[in-house]
Each structure stands twice: as C-alpha cells, then as structure tokens.
GROMACS .gro file of N, CA and C in nm:
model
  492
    1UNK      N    1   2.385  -8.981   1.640
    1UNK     CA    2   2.252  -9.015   1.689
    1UNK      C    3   2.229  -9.165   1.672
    2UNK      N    4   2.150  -9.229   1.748
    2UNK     CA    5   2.094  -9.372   1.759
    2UNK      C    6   2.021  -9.423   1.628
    3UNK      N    7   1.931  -9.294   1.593
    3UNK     CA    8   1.807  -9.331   1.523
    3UNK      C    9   1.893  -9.434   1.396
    4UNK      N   10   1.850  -9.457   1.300
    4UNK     CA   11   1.915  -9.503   1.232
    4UNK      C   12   1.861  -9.433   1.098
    5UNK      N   13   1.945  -9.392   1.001
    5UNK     CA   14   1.932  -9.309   0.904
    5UNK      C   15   1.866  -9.317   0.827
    6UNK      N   16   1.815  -9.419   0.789
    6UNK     CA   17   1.715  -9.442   0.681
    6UNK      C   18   1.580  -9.508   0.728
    7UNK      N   19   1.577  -9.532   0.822
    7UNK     CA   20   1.480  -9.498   0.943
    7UNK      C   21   1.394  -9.384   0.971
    8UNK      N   22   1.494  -9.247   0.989
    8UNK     CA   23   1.437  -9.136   1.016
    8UNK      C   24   1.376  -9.075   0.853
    9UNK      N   25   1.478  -9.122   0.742
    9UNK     CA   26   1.450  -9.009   0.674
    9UNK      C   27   1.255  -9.107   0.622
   10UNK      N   28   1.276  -9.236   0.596
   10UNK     CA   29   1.102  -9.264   0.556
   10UNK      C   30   1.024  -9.204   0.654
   11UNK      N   31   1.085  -9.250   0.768
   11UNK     CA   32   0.906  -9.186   0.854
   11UNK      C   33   0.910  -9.051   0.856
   12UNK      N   34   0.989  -8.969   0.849
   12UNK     CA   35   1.026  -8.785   0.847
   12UNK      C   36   0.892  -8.816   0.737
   13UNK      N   37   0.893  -8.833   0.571
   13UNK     CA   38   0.807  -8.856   0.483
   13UNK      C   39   0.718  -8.915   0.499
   14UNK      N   40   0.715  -9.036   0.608
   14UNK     CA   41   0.564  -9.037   0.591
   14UNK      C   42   0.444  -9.038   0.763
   15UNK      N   43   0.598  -8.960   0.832
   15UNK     CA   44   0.525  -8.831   0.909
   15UNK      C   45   0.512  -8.724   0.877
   16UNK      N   46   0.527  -8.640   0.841
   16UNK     CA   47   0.533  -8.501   0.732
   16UNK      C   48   0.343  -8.449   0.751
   17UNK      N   49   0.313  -8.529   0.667
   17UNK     CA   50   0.144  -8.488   0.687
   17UNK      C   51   0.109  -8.472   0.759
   18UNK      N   52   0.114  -8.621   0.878
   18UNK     CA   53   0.040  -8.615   0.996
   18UNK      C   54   0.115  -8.498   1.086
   19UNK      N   55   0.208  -8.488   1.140
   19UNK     CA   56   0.295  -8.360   1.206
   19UNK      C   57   0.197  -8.225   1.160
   20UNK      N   58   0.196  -8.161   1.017
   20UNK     CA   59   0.187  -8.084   0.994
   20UNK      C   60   0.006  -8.048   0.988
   21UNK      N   61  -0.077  -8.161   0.971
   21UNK     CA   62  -0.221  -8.165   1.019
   21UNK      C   63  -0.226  -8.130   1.200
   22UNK      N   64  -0.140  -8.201   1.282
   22UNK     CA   65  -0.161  -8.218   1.391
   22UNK      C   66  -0.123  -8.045   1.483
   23UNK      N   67  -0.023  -7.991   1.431
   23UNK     CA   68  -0.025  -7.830   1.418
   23UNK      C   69  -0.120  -7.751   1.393
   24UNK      N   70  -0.159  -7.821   1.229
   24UNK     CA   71  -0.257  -7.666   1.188
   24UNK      C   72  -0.375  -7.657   1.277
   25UNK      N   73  -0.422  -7.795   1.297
   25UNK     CA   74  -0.532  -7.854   1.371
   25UNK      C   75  -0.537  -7.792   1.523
   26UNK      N   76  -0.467  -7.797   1.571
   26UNK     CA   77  -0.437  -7.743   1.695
   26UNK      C   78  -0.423  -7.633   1.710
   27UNK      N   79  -0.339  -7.516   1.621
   27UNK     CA   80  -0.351  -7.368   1.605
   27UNK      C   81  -0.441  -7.341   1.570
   28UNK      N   82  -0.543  -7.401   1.486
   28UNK     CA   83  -0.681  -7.332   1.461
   28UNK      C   84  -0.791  -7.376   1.542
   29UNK      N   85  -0.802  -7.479   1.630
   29UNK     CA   86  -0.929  -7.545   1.660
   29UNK      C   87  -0.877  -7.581   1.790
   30UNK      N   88  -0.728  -7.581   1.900
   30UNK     CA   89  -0.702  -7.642   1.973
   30UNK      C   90  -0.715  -7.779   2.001
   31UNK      N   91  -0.741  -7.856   1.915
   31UNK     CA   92  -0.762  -7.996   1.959
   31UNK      C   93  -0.664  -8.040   1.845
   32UNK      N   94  -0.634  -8.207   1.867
   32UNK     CA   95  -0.551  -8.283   1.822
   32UNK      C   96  -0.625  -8.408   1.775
   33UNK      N   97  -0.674  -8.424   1.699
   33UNK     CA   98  -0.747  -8.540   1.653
   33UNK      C   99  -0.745  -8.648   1.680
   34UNK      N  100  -0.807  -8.740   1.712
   34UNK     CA  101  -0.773  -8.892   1.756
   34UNK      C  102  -0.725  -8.978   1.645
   35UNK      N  103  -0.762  -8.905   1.530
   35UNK     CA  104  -0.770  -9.020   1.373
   35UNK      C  105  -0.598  -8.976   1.359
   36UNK      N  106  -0.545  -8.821   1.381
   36UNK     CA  107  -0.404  -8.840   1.371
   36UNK      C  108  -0.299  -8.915   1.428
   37UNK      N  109  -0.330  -8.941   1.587
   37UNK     CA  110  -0.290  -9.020   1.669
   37UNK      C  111  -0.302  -9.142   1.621
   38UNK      N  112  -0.421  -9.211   1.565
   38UNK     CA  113  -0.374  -9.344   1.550
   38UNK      C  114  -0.337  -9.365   1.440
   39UNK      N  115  -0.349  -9.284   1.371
   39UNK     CA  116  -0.271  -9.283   1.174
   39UNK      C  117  -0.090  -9.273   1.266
   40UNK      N  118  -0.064  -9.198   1.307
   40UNK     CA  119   0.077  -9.218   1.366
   40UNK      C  120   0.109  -9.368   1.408
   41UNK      N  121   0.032  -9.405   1.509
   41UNK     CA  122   0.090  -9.532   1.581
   41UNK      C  123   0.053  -9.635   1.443
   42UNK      N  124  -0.008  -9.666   1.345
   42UNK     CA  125  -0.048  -9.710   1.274
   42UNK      C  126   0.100  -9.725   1.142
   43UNK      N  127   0.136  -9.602   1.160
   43UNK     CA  128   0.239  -9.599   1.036
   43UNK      C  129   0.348  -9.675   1.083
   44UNK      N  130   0.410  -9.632   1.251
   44UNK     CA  131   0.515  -9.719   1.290
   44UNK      C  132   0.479  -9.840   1.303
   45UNK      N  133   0.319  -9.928   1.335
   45UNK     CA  134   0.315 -10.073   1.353
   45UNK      C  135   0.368 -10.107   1.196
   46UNK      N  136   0.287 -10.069   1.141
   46UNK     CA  137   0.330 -10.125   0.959
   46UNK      C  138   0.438 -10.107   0.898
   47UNK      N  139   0.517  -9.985   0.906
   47UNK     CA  140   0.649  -9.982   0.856
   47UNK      C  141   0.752 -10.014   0.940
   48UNK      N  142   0.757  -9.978   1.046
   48UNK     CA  143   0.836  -9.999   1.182
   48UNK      C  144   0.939 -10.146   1.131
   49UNK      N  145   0.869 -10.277   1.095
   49UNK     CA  146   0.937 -10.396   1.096
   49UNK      C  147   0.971 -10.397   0.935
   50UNK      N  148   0.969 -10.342   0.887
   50UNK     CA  149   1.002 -10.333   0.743
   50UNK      C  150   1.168 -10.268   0.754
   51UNK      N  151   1.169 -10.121   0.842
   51UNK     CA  152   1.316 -10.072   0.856
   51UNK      C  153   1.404 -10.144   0.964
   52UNK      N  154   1.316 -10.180   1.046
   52UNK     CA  155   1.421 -10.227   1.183
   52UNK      C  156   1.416 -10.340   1.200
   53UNK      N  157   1.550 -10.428   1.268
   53UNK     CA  158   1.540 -10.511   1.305
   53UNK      C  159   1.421 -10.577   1.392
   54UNK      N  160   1.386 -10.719   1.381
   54UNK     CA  161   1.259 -10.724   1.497
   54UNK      C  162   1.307 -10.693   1.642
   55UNK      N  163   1.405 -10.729   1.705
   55UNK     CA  164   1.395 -10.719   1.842
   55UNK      C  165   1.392 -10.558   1.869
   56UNK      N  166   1.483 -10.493   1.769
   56UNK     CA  167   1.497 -10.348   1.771
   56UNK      C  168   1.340 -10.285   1.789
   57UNK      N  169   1.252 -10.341   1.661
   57UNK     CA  170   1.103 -10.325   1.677
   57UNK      C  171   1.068 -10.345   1.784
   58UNK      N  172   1.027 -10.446   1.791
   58UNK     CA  173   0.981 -10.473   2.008
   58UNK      C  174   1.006 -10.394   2.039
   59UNK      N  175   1.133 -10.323   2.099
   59UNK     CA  176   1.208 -10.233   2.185
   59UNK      C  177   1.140 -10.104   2.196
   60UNK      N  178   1.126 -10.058   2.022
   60UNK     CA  179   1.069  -9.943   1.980
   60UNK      C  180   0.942  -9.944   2.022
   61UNK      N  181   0.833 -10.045   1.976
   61UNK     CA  182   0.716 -10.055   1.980
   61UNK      C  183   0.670 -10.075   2.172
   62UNK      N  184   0.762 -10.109   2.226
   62UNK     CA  185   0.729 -10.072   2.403
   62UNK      C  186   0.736  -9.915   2.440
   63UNK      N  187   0.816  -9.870   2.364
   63UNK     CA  188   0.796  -9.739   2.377
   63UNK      C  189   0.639  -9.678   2.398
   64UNK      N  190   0.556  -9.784   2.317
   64UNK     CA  191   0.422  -9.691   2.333
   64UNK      C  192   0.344  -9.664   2.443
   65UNK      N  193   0.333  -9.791   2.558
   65UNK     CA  194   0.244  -9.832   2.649
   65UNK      C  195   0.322  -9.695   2.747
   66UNK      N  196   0.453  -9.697   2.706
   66UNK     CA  197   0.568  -9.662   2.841
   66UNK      C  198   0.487  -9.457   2.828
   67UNK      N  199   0.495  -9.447   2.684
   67UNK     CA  200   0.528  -9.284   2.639
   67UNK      C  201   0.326  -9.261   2.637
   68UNK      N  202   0.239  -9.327   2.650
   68UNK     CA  203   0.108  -9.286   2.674
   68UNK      C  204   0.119  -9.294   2.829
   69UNK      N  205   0.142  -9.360   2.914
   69UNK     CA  206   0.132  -9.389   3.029
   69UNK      C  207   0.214  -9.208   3.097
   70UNK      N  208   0.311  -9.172   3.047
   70UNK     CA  209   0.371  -9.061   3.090
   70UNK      C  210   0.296  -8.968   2.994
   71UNK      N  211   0.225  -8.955   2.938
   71UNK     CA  212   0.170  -8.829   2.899
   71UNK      C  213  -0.017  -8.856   2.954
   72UNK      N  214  -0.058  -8.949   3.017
   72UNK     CA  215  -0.125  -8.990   3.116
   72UNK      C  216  -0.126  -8.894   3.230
   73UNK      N  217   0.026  -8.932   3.265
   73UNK     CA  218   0.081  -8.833   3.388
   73UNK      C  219   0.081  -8.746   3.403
   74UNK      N  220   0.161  -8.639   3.298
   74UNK     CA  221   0.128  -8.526   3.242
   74UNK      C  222   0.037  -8.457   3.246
   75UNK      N  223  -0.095  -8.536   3.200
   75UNK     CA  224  -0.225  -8.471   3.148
   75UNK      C  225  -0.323  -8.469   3.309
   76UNK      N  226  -0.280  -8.570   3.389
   76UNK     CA  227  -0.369  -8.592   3.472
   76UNK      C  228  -0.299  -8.479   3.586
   77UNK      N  229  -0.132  -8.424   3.580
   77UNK     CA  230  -0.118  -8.300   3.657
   77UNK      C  231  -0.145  -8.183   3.618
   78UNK      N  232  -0.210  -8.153   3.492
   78UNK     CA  233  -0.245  -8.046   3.450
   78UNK      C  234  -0.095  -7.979   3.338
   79UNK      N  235  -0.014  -8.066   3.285
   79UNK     CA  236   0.070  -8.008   3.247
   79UNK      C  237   0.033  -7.976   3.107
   80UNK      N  238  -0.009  -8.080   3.024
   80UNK     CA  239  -0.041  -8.096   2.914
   80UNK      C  240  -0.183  -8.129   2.833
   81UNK      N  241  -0.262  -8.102   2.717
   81UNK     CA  242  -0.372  -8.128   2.695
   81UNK      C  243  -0.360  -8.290   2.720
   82UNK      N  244  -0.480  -8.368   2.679
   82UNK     CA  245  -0.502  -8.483   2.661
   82UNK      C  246  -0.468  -8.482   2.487
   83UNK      N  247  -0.518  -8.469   2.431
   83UNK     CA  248  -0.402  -8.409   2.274
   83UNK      C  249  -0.304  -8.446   2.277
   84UNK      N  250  -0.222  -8.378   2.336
   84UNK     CA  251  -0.084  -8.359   2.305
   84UNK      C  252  -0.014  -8.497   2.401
   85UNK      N  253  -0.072  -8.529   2.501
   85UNK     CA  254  -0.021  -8.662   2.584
   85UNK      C  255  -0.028  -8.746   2.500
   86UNK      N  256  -0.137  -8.746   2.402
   86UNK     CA  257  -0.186  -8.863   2.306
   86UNK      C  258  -0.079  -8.854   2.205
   87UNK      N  259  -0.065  -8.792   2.139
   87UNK     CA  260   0.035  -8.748   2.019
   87UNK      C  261   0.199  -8.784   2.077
   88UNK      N  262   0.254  -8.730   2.225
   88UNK     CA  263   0.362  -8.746   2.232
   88UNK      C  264   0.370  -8.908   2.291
   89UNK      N  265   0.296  -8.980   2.309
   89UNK     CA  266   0.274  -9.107   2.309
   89UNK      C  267   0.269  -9.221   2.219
   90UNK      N  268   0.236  -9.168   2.090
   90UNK     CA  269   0.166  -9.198   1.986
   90UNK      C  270   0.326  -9.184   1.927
   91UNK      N  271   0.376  -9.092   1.936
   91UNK     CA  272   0.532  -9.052   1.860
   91UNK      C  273   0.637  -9.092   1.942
   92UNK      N  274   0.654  -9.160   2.083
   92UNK     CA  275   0.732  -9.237   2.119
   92UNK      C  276   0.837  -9.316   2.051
   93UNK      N  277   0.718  -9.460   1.983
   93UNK     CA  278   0.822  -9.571   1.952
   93UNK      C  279   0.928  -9.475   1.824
   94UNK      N  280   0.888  -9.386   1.775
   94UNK     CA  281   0.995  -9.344   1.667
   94UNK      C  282   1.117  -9.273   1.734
   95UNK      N  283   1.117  -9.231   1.873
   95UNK     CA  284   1.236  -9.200   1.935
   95UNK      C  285   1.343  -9.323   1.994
   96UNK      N  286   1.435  -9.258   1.962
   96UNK     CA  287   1.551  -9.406   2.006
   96UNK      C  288   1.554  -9.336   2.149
   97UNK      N  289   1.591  -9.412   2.230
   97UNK     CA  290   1.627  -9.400   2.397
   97UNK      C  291   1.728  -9.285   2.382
   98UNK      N  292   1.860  -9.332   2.333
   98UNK     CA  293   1.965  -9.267   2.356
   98UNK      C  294   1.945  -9.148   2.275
   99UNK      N  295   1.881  -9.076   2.182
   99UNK     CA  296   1.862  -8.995   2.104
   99UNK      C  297   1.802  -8.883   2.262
  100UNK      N  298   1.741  -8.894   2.342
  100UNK     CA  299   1.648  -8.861   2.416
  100UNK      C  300   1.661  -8.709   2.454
  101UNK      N  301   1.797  -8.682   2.518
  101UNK     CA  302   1.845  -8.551   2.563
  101UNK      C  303   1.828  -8.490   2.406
  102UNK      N  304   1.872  -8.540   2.299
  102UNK     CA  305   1.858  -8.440   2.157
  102UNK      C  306   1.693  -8.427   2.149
  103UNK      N  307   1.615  -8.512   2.172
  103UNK     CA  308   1.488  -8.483   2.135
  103UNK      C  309   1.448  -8.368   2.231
  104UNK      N  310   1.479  -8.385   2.355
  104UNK     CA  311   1.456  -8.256   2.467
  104UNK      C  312   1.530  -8.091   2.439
  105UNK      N  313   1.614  -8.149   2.418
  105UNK     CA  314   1.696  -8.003   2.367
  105UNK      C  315   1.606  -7.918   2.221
  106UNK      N  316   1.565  -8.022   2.118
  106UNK     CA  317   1.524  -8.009   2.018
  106UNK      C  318   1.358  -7.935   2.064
  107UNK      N  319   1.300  -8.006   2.157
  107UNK     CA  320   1.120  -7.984   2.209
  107UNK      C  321   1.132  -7.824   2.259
  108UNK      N  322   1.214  -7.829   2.365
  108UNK     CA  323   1.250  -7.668   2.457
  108UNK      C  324   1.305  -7.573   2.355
  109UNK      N  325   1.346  -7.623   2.238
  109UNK     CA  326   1.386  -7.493   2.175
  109UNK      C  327   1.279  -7.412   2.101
  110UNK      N  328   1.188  -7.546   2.053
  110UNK     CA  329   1.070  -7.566   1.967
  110UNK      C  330   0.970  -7.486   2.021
  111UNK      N  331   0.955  -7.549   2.152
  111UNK     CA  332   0.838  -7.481   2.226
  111UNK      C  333   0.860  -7.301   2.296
  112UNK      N  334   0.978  -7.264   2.282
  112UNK     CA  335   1.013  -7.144   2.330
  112UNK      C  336   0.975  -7.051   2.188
  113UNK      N  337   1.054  -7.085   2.076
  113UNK     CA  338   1.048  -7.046   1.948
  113UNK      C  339   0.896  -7.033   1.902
  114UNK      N  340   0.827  -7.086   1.923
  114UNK     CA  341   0.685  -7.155   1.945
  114UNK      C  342   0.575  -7.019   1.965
  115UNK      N  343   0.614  -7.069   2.113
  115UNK     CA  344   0.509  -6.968   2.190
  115UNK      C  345   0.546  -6.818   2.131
  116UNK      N  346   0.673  -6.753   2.096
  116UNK     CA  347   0.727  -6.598   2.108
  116UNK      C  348   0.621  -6.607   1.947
  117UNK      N  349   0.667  -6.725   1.816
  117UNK     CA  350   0.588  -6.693   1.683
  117UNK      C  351   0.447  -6.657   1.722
  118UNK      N  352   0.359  -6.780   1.797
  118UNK     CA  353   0.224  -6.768   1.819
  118UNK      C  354   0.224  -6.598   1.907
  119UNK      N  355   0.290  -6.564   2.001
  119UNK     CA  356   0.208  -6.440   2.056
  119UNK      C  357   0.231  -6.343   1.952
  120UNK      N  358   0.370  -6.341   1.905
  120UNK     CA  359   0.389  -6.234   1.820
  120UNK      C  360   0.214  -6.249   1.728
  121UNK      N  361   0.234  -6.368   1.685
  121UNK     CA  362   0.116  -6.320   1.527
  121UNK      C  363   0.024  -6.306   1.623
  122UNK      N  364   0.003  -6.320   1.745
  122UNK     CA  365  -0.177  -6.285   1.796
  122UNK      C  366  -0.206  -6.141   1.816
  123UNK      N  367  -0.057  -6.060   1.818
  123UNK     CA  368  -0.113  -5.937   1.860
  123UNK      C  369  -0.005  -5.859   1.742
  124UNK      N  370   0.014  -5.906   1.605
  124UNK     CA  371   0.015  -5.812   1.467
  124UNK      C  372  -0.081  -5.849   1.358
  125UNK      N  373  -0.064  -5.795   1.236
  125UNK     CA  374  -0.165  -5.790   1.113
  125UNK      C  375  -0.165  -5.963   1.104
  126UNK      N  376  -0.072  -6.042   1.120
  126UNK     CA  377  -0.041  -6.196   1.074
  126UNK      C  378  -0.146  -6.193   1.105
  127UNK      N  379  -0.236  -6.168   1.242
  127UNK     CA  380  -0.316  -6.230   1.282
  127UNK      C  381  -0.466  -6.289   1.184
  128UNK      N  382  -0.468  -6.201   1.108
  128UNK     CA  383  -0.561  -6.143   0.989
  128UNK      C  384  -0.553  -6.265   0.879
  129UNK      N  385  -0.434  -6.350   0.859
  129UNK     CA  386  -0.443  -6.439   0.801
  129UNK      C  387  -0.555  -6.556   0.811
  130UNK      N  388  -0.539  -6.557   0.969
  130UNK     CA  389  -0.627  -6.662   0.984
  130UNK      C  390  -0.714  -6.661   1.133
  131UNK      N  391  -0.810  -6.513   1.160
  131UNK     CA  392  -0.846  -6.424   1.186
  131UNK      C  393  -0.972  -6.554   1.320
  132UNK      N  394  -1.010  -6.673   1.240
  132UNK     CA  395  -1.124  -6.733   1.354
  132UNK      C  396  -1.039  -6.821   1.399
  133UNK      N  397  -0.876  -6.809   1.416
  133UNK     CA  398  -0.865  -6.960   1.484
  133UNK      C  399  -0.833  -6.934   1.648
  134UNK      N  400  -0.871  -7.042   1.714
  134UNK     CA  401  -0.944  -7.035   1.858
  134UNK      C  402  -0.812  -7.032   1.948
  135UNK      N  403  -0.722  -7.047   1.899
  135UNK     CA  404  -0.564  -7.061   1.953
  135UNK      C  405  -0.512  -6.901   2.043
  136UNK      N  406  -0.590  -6.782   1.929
  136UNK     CA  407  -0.601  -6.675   1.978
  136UNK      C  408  -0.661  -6.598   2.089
  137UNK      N  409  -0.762  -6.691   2.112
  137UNK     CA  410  -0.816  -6.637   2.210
  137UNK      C  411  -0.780  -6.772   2.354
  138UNK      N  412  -0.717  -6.861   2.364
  138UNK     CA  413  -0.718  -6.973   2.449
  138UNK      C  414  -0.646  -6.878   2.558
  139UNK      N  415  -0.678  -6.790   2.561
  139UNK     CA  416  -0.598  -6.750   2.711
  139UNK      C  417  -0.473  -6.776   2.736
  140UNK      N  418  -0.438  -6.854   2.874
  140UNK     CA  419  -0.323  -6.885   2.880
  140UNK      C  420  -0.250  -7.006   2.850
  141UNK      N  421  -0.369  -7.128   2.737
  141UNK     CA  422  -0.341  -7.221   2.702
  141UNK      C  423  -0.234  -7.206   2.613
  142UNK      N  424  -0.194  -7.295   2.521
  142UNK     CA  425  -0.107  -7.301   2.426
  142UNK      C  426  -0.101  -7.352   2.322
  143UNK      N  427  -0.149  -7.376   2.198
  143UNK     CA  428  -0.109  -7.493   2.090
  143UNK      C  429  -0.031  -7.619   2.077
  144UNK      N  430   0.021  -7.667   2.178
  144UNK     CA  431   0.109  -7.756   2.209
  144UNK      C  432   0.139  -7.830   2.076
  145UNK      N  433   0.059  -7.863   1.972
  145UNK     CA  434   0.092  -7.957   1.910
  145UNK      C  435   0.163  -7.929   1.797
  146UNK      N  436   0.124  -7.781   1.811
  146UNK     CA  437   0.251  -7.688   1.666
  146UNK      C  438   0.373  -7.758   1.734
  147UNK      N  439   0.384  -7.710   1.880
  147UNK     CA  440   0.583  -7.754   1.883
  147UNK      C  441   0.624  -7.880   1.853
  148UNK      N  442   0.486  -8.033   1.909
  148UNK     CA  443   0.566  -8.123   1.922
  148UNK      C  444   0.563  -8.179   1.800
  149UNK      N  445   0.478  -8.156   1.657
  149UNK     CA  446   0.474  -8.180   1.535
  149UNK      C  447   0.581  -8.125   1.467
  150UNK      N  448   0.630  -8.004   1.530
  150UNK     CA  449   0.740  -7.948   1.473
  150UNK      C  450   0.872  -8.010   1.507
  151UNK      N  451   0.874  -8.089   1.602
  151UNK     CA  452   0.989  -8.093   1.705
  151UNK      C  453   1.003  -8.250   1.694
  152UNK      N  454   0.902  -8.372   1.643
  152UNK     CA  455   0.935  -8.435   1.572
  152UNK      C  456   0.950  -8.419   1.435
  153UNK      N  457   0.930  -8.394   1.362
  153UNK     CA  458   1.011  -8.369   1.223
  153UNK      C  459   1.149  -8.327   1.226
  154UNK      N  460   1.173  -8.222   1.337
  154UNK     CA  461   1.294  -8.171   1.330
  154UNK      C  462   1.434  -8.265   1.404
  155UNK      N  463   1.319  -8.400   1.487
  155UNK     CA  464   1.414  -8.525   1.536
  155UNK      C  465   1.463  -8.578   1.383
  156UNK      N  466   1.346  -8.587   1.323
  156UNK     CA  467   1.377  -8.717   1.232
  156UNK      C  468   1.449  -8.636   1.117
  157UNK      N  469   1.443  -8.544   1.033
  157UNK     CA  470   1.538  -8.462   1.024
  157UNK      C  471   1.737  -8.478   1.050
  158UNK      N  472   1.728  -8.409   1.205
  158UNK     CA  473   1.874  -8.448   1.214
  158UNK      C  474   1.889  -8.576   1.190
  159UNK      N  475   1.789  -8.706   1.221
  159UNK     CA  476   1.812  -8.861   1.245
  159UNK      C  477   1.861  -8.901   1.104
  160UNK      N  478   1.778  -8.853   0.984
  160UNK     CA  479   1.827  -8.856   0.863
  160UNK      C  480   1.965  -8.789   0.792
  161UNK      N  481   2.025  -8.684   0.905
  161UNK     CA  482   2.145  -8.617   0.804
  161UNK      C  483   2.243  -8.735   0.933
  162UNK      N  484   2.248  -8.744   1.063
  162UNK     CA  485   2.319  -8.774   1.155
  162UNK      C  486   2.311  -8.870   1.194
  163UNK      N  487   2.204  -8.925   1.156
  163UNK     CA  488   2.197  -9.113   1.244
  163UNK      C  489   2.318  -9.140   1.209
  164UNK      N  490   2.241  -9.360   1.280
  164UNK     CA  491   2.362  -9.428   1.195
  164UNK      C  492   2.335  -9.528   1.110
   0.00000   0.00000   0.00000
C-alpha cells in the first residue's frame, strides 16, 4: 500500500473516535454531524505536516476541494446523504491515490456487510438494544456513515500493518 505506515497507524488513533461517533450518530439519529466533519479535516490540517512530507501534504491536502466536490456530485444525484458526501470528503486527504481500488474494495465489502448487520438487527430481539433509533424506521434509506466510518478505519488499519 502507498499510505505510509506510521501515517496510518496515528490517524487510525486519532480517527478512532471520530469514525466511531460518526456511525453511532448516524445509526441512531441518521445524521452526521458537521462538528465531526470538521474535527476530521481539522486533525489532518494539524497533524498531516507533522507525518508527511510537505509537498506529499499539499498533494494530500488537495484531496479535499477534489473529494467534497465529488460527494457534491453524489449528493446532488441522489446517491448519497449530504452527511456522508461531507464525511467522505472530509476523509479524502487521508487516502493515498494509489491505495484507491483497496479503499473501494474495502467500502463495497463494508457497505454490503453493513446493510445485511443493520436489516438483520431491525427485524430480531438486537433490535431491543437500542429500540428509538431512527435508522429503523428510515425506510429505504441507509446509515451510510456506519460503513464509511467503518471502512476508513479498516483503510488505515491495513495502511498500518501494510503500508510503506
């Protein structure tokens, strides 16, 4: 992988929270917070030049305008919430280019795995755990942000056992 190893494994840690807020948040309430989104882009401006080279930074940090602008797109064909465009925008600059097909392979597995957990618990006892969250009743919407919170961690993850 591209990412670079000690790269993935800090921000894995000090994405961890935000990922796992940006899930629960979304399985219970459907929405994706704006304060998580910019606590994300916030962690890569500040640490970002601490692990990476600067030009490498630049590189990374264009990622953002490029990865909001396509979840823009997204959102404005009806594919995706405005949430989740924001978030997978917001989580851009931490993807390396060439990593890209692994991050896709990694999202589609996420989001398949995803949806079968969420229906399963909507229609057994799981459901009972956490009985008012609005995820259950969204019709034919989806939680989107369980997968892609899940599905970055699980980039930065391999980036930490496999980078370079």
């Amino acid at each position: 992988m591209a990412i670079p190893a000690t790269f993935a494994l800090v921000f894995l840690l000090l994405l961890a929270p935000i990922c796992f807020t940006v899930a629960y948040t979304d399985l219970r309430g459907m929405r994706i917070p704006n304060w998580s989104v910019g606590l994300l882009t916030a962690v890569f401006v500040l640490a970002g030049p601490l692990l990476l080279p600067f030009e490498t930074y630049l590189w990374q940090l264009l990622h953002l305008p490029v990865g909001i602008g396509l979840g823009f797109l997204f959102y404005l064909a009806g594919a995706v919430g405005a949430g989740d465009a924001k978030f997978a925008g917001a989580a851009a600059p931490v993807i390396f280019l060439p990593d890209l097909l692994v991050l896709l392979m990694v999202l589609m597995a996420n989001i398949i795995a995803g949806f079968i957990t969420h229906r399963l618990a909507k229609h057994t006892a799981l459901r009972q755990l956490a009985p008012h969250w609005e995820s259950w009743e969204a019709g034919k919407k989806f939680p989107m942000g369980f997968c892609l919170g899940g599905s970055l961690m699980i980039y930065l993850l391999l980036g930490a056992l496999l980078g370079s």
